[in-house]
PDB file of C-alpha atoms in Angstrom:
ATOM      1  CA  MET A   1     177.941  82.643 221.308  1.00  0.00           C
ATOM      2  CA  ASN A   2     177.013  81.370 224.762  1.00  0.00           C
ATOM      3  CA  CYS A   3     175.044  84.487 225.740  1.00  0.00           C
ATOM      4  CA  ASP A   4     172.411  86.746 224.206  1.00  0.00           C
ATOM      5  CA  HIS A   5     174.318  89.970 224.742  1.00  0.00           C
ATOM      6  CA  ILE A   6     177.753  91.176 225.780  1.00  0.00           C
ATOM      7  CA  VAL A   7     177.641  94.449 227.717  1.00  0.00           C
ATOM      8  CA  ALA A   8     180.757  96.544 228.376  1.00  0.00           C
ATOM      9  CA  LEU A   9     180.262  98.307 231.697  1.00  0.00           C
ATOM     10  CA  ASN A  10     183.178 100.739 231.258  1.00  0.00           C
ATOM     11  CA  TRP A  11     182.295 104.300 232.216  1.00  0.00           C
ATOM     12  CA  GLY A  12     182.688 107.026 229.603  1.00  0.00           C
ATOM     13  CA  GLY A  13     186.356 107.979 229.435  1.00  0.00           C
ATOM     14  CA  CYS A  14     187.428 104.378 230.113  1.00  0.00           C
ATOM     15  CA  GLY A  15     187.683 103.013 226.607  1.00  0.00           C
ATOM     16  CA  SER A  16     183.974 102.777 225.801  1.00  0.00           C
ATOM     17  CA  THR A  17     184.649 103.682 222.155  1.00  0.00           C
ATOM     18  CA  GLY A  18     187.327 100.990 221.976  1.00  0.00           C
ATOM     19  CA  ALA A  19     184.896  98.443 223.413  1.00  0.00           C
ATOM     20  CA  PHE A  20     182.270  99.484 220.856  1.00  0.00           C
ATOM     21  CA  TRP A  21     184.766  99.048 218.026  1.00  0.00           C
ATOM     22  CA  PHE A  22     185.978  95.675 219.295  1.00  0.00           C
ATOM     23  CA  LEU A  23     182.522  94.203 219.893  1.00  0.00           C
ATOM     24  CA  GLY A  24     181.468  95.226 216.413  1.00  0.00           C
ATOM     25  CA  ALA A  25     184.621  93.817 214.826  1.00  0.00           C
ATOM     26  CA  ILE A  26     184.357  90.377 216.445  1.00  0.00           C
ATOM     27  CA  GLY A  27     180.656  90.228 215.562  1.00  0.00           C
ATOM     28  CA  ARG A  28     180.975  90.740 211.818  1.00  0.00           C
ATOM     29  CA  PRO A  29     181.832  87.121 210.963  1.00  0.00           C
ATOM     30  CA  TYR A  30     178.807  86.088 213.046  1.00  0.00           C
ATOM     31  CA  VAL A  31     176.500  88.710 211.492  1.00  0.00           C
ATOM     32  CA  TRP A  32     175.879  90.717 214.625  1.00  0.00           C
ATOM     33  CA  ASP A  33     176.846  94.263 215.507  1.00  0.00           C
ATOM     34  CA  SER A  34     177.488  96.564 218.453  1.00  0.00           C
ATOM     35  CA  SER A  35     175.861  99.759 219.696  1.00  0.00           C
ATOM     36  CA  GLN A  36     176.777 102.750 221.832  1.00  0.00           C
ATOM     37  CA  PHE A  37     175.003 106.016 222.606  1.00  0.00           C
ATOM     38  CA  ALA A  38     174.866 107.217 218.998  1.00  0.00           C
ATOM     39  CA  THR A  39     172.851 104.126 217.988  1.00  0.00           C
ATOM     40  CA  SER A  40     170.813 103.689 221.157  1.00  0.00           C
ATOM     41  CA  PRO A  41     167.350 104.566 222.516  1.00  0.00           C
ATOM     42  CA  MET A  42     168.905 107.599 224.189  1.00  0.00           C
ATOM     43  CA  GLY A  43     165.826 109.772 223.698  1.00  0.00           C
ATOM     44  CA  ALA A  44     163.303 107.392 225.220  1.00  0.00           C
ATOM     45  CA  VAL A  45     165.594 106.594 228.142  1.00  0.00           C
ATOM     46  CA  ALA A  46     166.381 110.257 228.805  1.00  0.00           C
ATOM     47  CA  ASN A  47     162.731 111.278 228.740  1.00  0.00           C
ATOM     48  CA  THR A  48     161.734 108.549 231.201  1.00  0.00           C
ATOM     49  CA  LEU A  49     164.609 109.304 233.574  1.00  0.00           C
ATOM     50  CA  ASN A  50     163.738 112.989 233.415  1.00  0.00           C
ATOM     51  CA  GLU A  51     160.156 112.156 234.441  1.00  0.00           C
ATOM     52  CA  SER A  52     160.579 109.374 237.015  1.00  0.00           C
ATOM     53  CA  GLY A  53     164.291 109.172 237.760  1.00  0.00           C
ATOM     54  CA  ASN A  54     164.008 105.379 237.884  1.00  0.00           C
ATOM     55  CA  LEU A  55     166.082 102.990 235.762  1.00  0.00           C
ATOM     56  CA  ASP A  56     163.465 100.245 236.115  1.00  0.00           C
ATOM     57  CA  ASP A  57     160.940 102.540 234.437  1.00  0.00           C
ATOM     58  CA  ALA A  58     163.362 103.190 231.565  1.00  0.00           C
ATOM     59  CA  TRP A  59     164.338  99.540 231.042  1.00  0.00           C
ATOM     60  CA  PRO A  60     161.397  98.856 228.646  1.00  0.00           C
ATOM     61  CA  ALA A  61     162.902 101.423 226.265  1.00  0.00           C
ATOM     62  CA  ILE A  62     166.060  99.329 226.119  1.00  0.00           C
ATOM     63  CA  LYS A  63     164.075  96.130 225.614  1.00  0.00           C
ATOM     64  CA  ASN A  64     162.007  97.660 222.815  1.00  0.00           C
ATOM     65  CA  HIS A  65     165.235  98.712 221.137  1.00  0.00           C
ATOM     66  CA  LEU A  66     166.582  95.161 221.377  1.00  0.00           C
ATOM     67  CA  VAL A  67     163.437  93.842 219.696  1.00  0.00           C
ATOM     68  CA  SER A  68     163.660  96.408 216.905  1.00  0.00           C
ATOM     69  CA  PHE A  69     167.352  95.739 216.244  1.00  0.00           C
ATOM     70  CA  GLU A  70     167.817  92.017 216.704  1.00  0.00           C
ATOM     71  CA  LYS A  71     171.330  91.988 215.226  1.00  0.00           C
ATOM     72  CA  LEU A  72     172.692  94.151 218.032  1.00  0.00           C
ATOM     73  CA  ARG A  73     174.522  91.862 220.445  1.00  0.00           C
ATOM     74  CA  GLY A  74     177.306  94.042 221.906  1.00  0.00           C
ATOM     75  CA  PHE A  75     176.625  97.177 223.942  1.00  0.00           C
ATOM     76  CA  THR A  76     178.747  99.869 225.519  1.00  0.00           C
ATOM     77  CA  SER A  77     178.556 103.401 226.943  1.00  0.00           C
ATOM     78  CA  TRP A  78     175.476 105.349 228.051  1.00  0.00           C
ATOM     79  CA  PRO A  79     172.701 104.512 228.353  1.00  0.00           C
ATOM     80  CA  TYR A  80     173.474 100.789 228.204  1.00  0.00           C
ATOM     81  CA  ASN A  81     176.026 100.556 231.016  1.00  0.00           C
ATOM     82  CA  LEU A  82     173.573 102.161 233.441  1.00  0.00           C
ATOM     83  CA  PHE A  83     171.258  99.137 233.152  1.00  0.00           C
ATOM     84  CA  TYR A  84     173.580  96.384 234.383  1.00  0.00           C
ATOM     85  CA  LYS A  85     171.194  95.365 237.180  1.00  0.00           C
ATOM     86  CA  GLN A  86     168.171  95.143 234.879  1.00  0.00           C
ATOM     87  CA  TRP A  87     170.119  93.256 232.192  1.00  0.00           C
ATOM     88  CA  ASP A  88     171.486  90.863 234.772  1.00  0.00           C
ATOM     89  CA  GLU A  89     168.121  90.142 236.387  1.00  0.00           C
ATOM     90  CA  ASP A  90     165.779  90.088 233.377  1.00  0.00           C
ATOM     91  CA  PRO A  91     164.808  86.437 232.703  1.00  0.00           C
ATOM     92  CA  ASP A  92     164.410  87.213 228.995  1.00  0.00           C
ATOM     93  CA  TYR A  93     168.171  87.593 228.571  1.00  0.00           C
ATOM     94  CA  ASN A  94     171.354  85.702 229.237  1.00  0.00           C
ATOM     95  CA  ALA A  95     173.921  88.498 229.254  1.00  0.00           C
ATOM     96  CA  LYS A  96     177.626  88.573 229.931  1.00  0.00           C
ATOM     97  CA  PHE A  97     179.530  91.593 231.142  1.00  0.00           C
ATOM     98  CA  ILE A  98     183.054  92.898 230.639  1.00  0.00           C
ATOM     99  CA  PHE A  99     184.538  95.772 232.615  1.00  0.00           C
ATOM    100  CA  TRP A 100     187.630  97.937 232.807  1.00  0.00           C
ATOM    101  CA  ASP A 101     188.354 101.102 234.749  1.00  0.00           C
ATOM    102  CA  ARG A 102     191.085 103.660 235.290  1.00  0.00           C
ATOM    103  CA  PRO A 103     192.202 105.144 238.616  1.00  0.00           C
ATOM    104  CA  ALA A 104     189.878 108.063 239.324  1.00  0.00           C
ATOM    105  CA  GLU A 105     192.532 110.715 238.750  1.00  0.00           C
ATOM    106  CA  ASP A 106     193.515 109.243 235.376  1.00  0.00           C
ATOM    107  CA  TRP A 107     189.853 109.068 234.356  1.00  0.00           C
ATOM    108  CA  ALA A 108     189.290 112.700 235.364  1.00  0.00           C
ATOM    109  CA  LYS A 109     192.210 113.869 233.259  1.00  0.00           C
ATOM    110  CA  VAL A 110     190.439 112.520 230.188  1.00  0.00           C
ATOM    111  CA  GLU A 111     186.803 113.158 231.078  1.00  0.00           C
ATOM    112  CA  PHE A 112     187.099 116.622 232.607  1.00  0.00           C
ATOM    113  CA  ALA A 113     189.310 117.833 229.754  1.00  0.00           C
ATOM    114  CA  PHE A 114     186.711 116.549 227.295  1.00  0.00           C
ATOM    115  CA  GLN A 115     183.808 118.235 229.087  1.00  0.00           C
ATOM    116  CA  CYS A 116     185.624 121.565 229.307  1.00  0.00           C
ATOM    117  CA  MET A 117     187.461 121.646 225.985  1.00  0.00           C
ATOM    118  CA  ARG A 118     185.046 119.829 223.661  1.00  0.00           C
ATOM    119  CA  GLY A 119     181.875 118.475 225.192  1.00  0.00           C
ATOM    120  CA  LEU A 120     178.732 117.899 223.189  1.00  0.00           C
ATOM    121  CA  GLY A 121     176.648 120.793 221.965  1.00  0.00           C
ATOM    122  CA  ALA A 122     173.312 121.866 223.393  1.00  0.00           C
ATOM    123  CA  GLU A 123     171.593 120.220 220.433  1.00  0.00           C
ATOM    124  CA  PHE A 124     172.353 116.817 222.011  1.00  0.00           C
ATOM    125  CA  VAL A 125     169.457 117.306 224.419  1.00  0.00           C
ATOM    126  CA  GLN A 126     168.963 113.666 225.404  1.00  0.00           C
ATOM    127  CA  TYR A 127     172.641 113.198 226.231  1.00  0.00           C
ATOM    128  CA  HIS A 128     172.559 116.228 228.505  1.00  0.00           C
ATOM    129  CA  LEU A 129     169.380 114.993 230.212  1.00  0.00           C
ATOM    130  CA  ILE A 130     170.992 111.659 231.022  1.00  0.00           C
ATOM    131  CA  ARG A 131     174.193 113.366 232.155  1.00  0.00           C
ATOM    132  CA  GLU A 132     172.177 115.565 234.505  1.00  0.00           C
ATOM    133  CA  TRP A 133     170.449 112.471 235.900  1.00  0.00           C
ATOM    134  CA  VAL A 134     173.777 110.672 236.388  1.00  0.00           C
ATOM    135  CA  TYR A 135     175.832 113.486 237.896  1.00  0.00           C
ATOM    136  CA  GLY A 136     173.238 115.986 239.051  1.00  0.00           C
ATOM    137  CA  THR A 137     175.267 118.851 237.599  1.00  0.00           C
ATOM    138  CA  ASP A 138     177.146 120.046 234.540  1.00  0.00           C
ATOM    139  CA  LEU A 139     180.944 120.336 234.425  1.00  0.00           C
ATOM    140  CA  ASN A 140     182.720 123.068 232.494  1.00  0.00           C
ATOM    141  CA  TYR A 141     185.511 125.614 232.857  1.00  0.00           C
ATOM    142  CA  ASN A 142     183.516 127.591 235.421  1.00  0.00           C
ATOM    143  CA  SER A 143     182.552 124.663 237.671  1.00  0.00           C
ATOM    144  CA  PRO A 144     183.777 124.860 241.276  1.00  0.00           C
ATOM    145  CA  VAL A 145     185.876 122.100 242.792  1.00  0.00           C
ATOM    146  CA  ALA A 146     182.751 120.695 244.497  1.00  0.00           C
ATOM    147  CA  VAL A 147     181.432 119.718 241.050  1.00  0.00           C
ATOM    148  CA  TRP A 148     184.691 117.960 240.246  1.00  0.00           C
ATOM    149  CA  GLN A 149     184.321 116.014 243.481  1.00  0.00           C
ATOM    150  CA  ALA A 150     180.706 115.098 242.711  1.00  0.00           C
ATOM    151  CA  TRP A 151     181.716 113.670 239.329  1.00  0.00           C
ATOM    152  CA  VAL A 152     184.613 111.715 240.834  1.00  0.00           C
ATOM    153  CA  ASP A 153     182.326 110.312 243.533  1.00  0.00           C
ATOM    154  CA  ARG A 154     179.802 109.155 240.910  1.00  0.00           C
ATOM    155  CA  TYR A 155     182.507 107.495 238.842  1.00  0.00           C
ATOM    156  CA  LYS A 156     183.853 105.656 241.877  1.00  0.00           C
ATOM    157  CA  LYS A 157     180.339 104.652 242.929  1.00  0.00           C
ATOM    158  CA  HIS A 158     179.658 103.012 239.564  1.00  0.00           C
ATOM    159  CA  ASN A 159     182.907 101.074 239.664  1.00  0.00           C
ATOM    160  CA  SER A 160     182.344  99.955 243.255  1.00  0.00           C
ATOM    161  CA  GLU A 161     178.820  98.784 242.441  1.00  0.00           C
ATOM    162  CA  ILE A 162     180.047  96.765 239.463  1.00  0.00           C
ATOM    163  CA  ARG A 163     182.672  94.997 241.535  1.00  0.00           C
ATOM    164  CA  ALA A 164     180.290  94.339 244.413  1.00  0.00           C
ATOM    165  CA  ARG A 165     177.710  92.808 242.115  1.00  0.00           C
ATOM    166  CA  PHE A 166     179.810  90.825 239.654  1.00  0.00           C
ATOM    167  CA  GLU A 167     183.217  89.856 241.025  1.00  0.00           C
ATOM    168  CA  GLY A 168     183.551  86.092 241.280  1.00  0.00           C
ATOM    169  CA  ARG A 169     180.662  85.371 238.915  1.00  0.00           C
ATOM    170  CA  ASP A 170     181.007  83.415 235.684  1.00  0.00           C
ATOM    171  CA  ASN A 171     179.069  85.968 233.597  1.00  0.00           C
ATOM    172  CA  TYR A 172     181.624  88.712 234.342  1.00  0.00           C
ATOM    173  CA  MET A 173     185.151  89.393 233.110  1.00  0.00           C
ATOM    174  CA  TYR A 174     187.471  92.155 234.235  1.00  0.00           C
ATOM    175  CA  ILE A 175     189.662  92.871 231.233  1.00  0.00           C
ATOM    176  CA  ASP A 176     193.354  93.596 231.665  1.00  0.00           C
ATOM    177  CA  VAL A 177     194.257  96.146 228.992  1.00  0.00           C
ATOM    178  CA  THR A 178     197.953  95.892 229.858  1.00  0.00           C
ATOM    179  CA  ILE A 179     198.387  92.442 228.286  1.00  0.00           C
ATOM    180  CA  ASP A 180     199.003  91.612 224.627  1.00  0.00           C
ATOM    181  CA  PRO A 181     196.030  93.034 222.644  1.00  0.00           C
ATOM    182  CA  LEU A 182     195.493  89.889 220.573  1.00  0.00           C
ATOM    183  CA  THR A 183     195.647  87.682 223.671  1.00  0.00           C
ATOM    184  CA  LEU A 184     193.043  89.890 225.323  1.00  0.00           C
ATOM    185  CA  GLY A 185     190.857  89.762 222.222  1.00  0.00           C
ATOM    186  CA  ASP A 186     191.073  85.980 222.236  1.00  0.00           C
ATOM    187  CA  GLN A 187     190.232  85.850 225.947  1.00  0.00           C
ATOM    188  CA  ILE A 188     187.090  87.948 225.521  1.00  0.00           C
ATOM    189  CA  CYS A 189     185.949  85.846 222.578  1.00  0.00           C
ATOM    190  CA  GLU A 190     186.475  82.661 224.601  1.00  0.00           C
ATOM    191  CA  PHE A 191     184.503  84.231 227.458  1.00  0.00           C
ATOM    192  CA  ILE A 192     181.464  84.815 225.242  1.00  0.00           C
ATOM    193  CA  GLY A 193     181.765  81.518 223.415  1.00  0.00           C
ATOM    194  CA  ILE A 194     183.017  82.438 219.949  1.00  0.00           C
ATOM    195  CA  GLN A 195     186.290  82.163 218.085  1.00  0.00           C
ATOM    196  CA  ASN A 196     188.270  85.268 217.244  1.00  0.00           C
ATOM    197  CA  VAL A 197     188.284  84.248 213.596  1.00  0.00           C
ATOM    198  CA  SER A 198     189.400  87.687 212.370  1.00  0.00           C
ATOM    199  CA  HIS A 199     192.187  87.884 214.990  1.00  0.00           C
ATOM    200  CA  VAL A 200     190.859  91.185 216.305  1.00  0.00           C
ATOM    201  CA  HIS A 201     193.138  92.955 218.773  1.00  0.00           C
ATOM    202  CA  TYR A 202     191.488  94.635 221.756  1.00  0.00           C
ATOM    203  CA  PRO A 203     192.444  98.319 221.535  1.00  0.00           C
ATOM    204  CA  GLY A 204     194.274  99.939 224.410  1.00  0.00           C
ATOM    205  CA  PRO A 205     193.318 103.267 225.982  1.00  0.00           C
ATOM    206  CA  ASP A 206     193.004 106.002 223.333  1.00  0.00           C
ATOM    207  CA  ALA A 207     193.890 103.527 220.550  1.00  0.00           C
ATOM    208  CA  VAL A 208     190.591 103.928 218.690  1.00  0.00           C
ATOM    209  CA  GLY A 209     189.907 107.527 219.606  1.00  0.00           C
ATOM    210  CA  GLY A 210     186.435 108.952 219.741  1.00  0.00           C
ATOM    211  CA  GLU A 211     185.426 112.281 221.239  1.00  0.00           C
ATOM    212  CA  ARG A 212     188.103 112.075 223.964  1.00  0.00           C
ATOM    213  CA  SER A 213     191.006 111.217 221.682  1.00  0.00           C
ATOM    214  CA  GLY A 214     194.209 113.063 222.526  1.00  0.00           C
ATOM    215  CA  LEU A 215     193.081 114.240 225.951  1.00  0.00           C
ATOM    216  CA  ILE A 216     194.692 111.548 228.077  1.00  0.00           C
ATOM    217  CA  ASP A 217     197.157 113.954 229.705  1.00  0.00           C
ATOM    218  CA  GLU A 218     198.307 117.560 229.755  1.00  0.00           C
ATOM    219  CA  SER A 219     200.006 117.268 226.354  1.00  0.00           C
ATOM    220  CA  GLY A 220     196.551 117.651 224.784  1.00  0.00           C
ATOM    221  CA  TRP A 221     195.102 120.257 227.160  1.00  0.00           C
ATOM    222  CA  ASP A 222     194.544 123.932 226.562  1.00  0.00           C
ATOM    223  CA  GLU A 223     195.896 126.606 228.890  1.00  0.00           C
ATOM    224  CA  THR A 224     192.598 127.206 230.699  1.00  0.00           C
ATOM    225  CA  PHE A 225     191.994 123.565 231.570  1.00  0.00           C
ATOM    226  CA  THR A 226     195.629 123.111 232.598  1.00  0.00           C
ATOM    227  CA  SER A 227     195.196 126.003 235.026  1.00  0.00           C
ATOM    228  CA  ARG A 228     191.977 124.487 236.444  1.00  0.00           C
ATOM    229  CA  TRP A 229     193.630 121.097 236.843  1.00  0.00           C
ATOM    230  CA  ASN A 230     196.629 122.527 238.665  1.00  0.00           C
ATOM    231  CA  GLU A 231     194.348 124.440 241.021  1.00  0.00           C
ATOM    232  CA  TYR A 232     191.647 121.823 241.667  1.00  0.00           C
ATOM    233  CA  SER A 233     193.292 118.414 241.496  1.00  0.00           C
ATOM    234  CA  PRO A 234     195.140 118.766 244.826  1.00  0.00           C
ATOM    235  CA  GLN A 235     191.779 119.516 246.495  1.00  0.00           C
ATOM    236  CA  VAL A 236     189.901 116.467 245.155  1.00  0.00           C
ATOM    237  CA  ASN A 237     189.559 113.271 247.159  1.00  0.00           C
ATOM    238  CA  TRP A 238     190.634 110.789 244.528  1.00  0.00           C
TER     239      TRP A 238
END
C-alpha cells in the first residue's frame, strides 16, 4: 500500500456504506480493516464540535482513534469525510482520497426519504450533534422547504470543496461507478498500491444497502414523503 490511509469522501447517501464494505474487503488479505461512523470516535468529535465548532479542534480525536486502532486503514462517512483538509495537511500521514457524488436531486431522493421515513433514533445523540453542526437544522416530515434547500446547499458545498481542493492531484481519484465493477475495484486498488487479490467488485449505488437501502426513488417511499417531494422539489434550487 503506497499510502497510510484511504479516505472515501462520499457524502452520506452517496454510497458511503458501499465504500466501507469495499475498503474492508480489499484490506482483509493485507490484514487491515475499514471504519465508518459506527466504529469511529463519533462521541469525542461531536462533543468538541458542539463546544468549539472547529474541525481543527476535533482532529486530535481522530488521530487518537488512529493510534488506538492501528489496523484501520480505510475510512468513510461521518465523521471521517469531514476532515479531508486535516488529513491532507497533517505531516504524520500520507493519505489518499477517493470520491463519488450524485446529482443533488438524486441524492436528496435518497437522503431526505431516509431522514423522514427512517432516520436514527434520539438515542444516537452524537450522530445528531454532528448532523446539527453540519446542517444547522433537522430534517423531517414537518420541515419547510427552506430546510430542504439548506441541506441541498450543504451537500453541494462539500462536493464543490472536494473538487476545488483535489482535482488534478495524484492523491485523489474520482471513481466512476458506471463502469464494470471489477474494473473499478482493480483501478482503486492500483491507485492505493495493492493488488485486488480477492477480485473484489466495487458495489454500485444501493448494491450493499445500509440504512438507506431501498429508498433510491419513489418506489420505496411512503405516501407522506411522496406528497412532500411532489410539493417541495419544484421549489428547490438543485
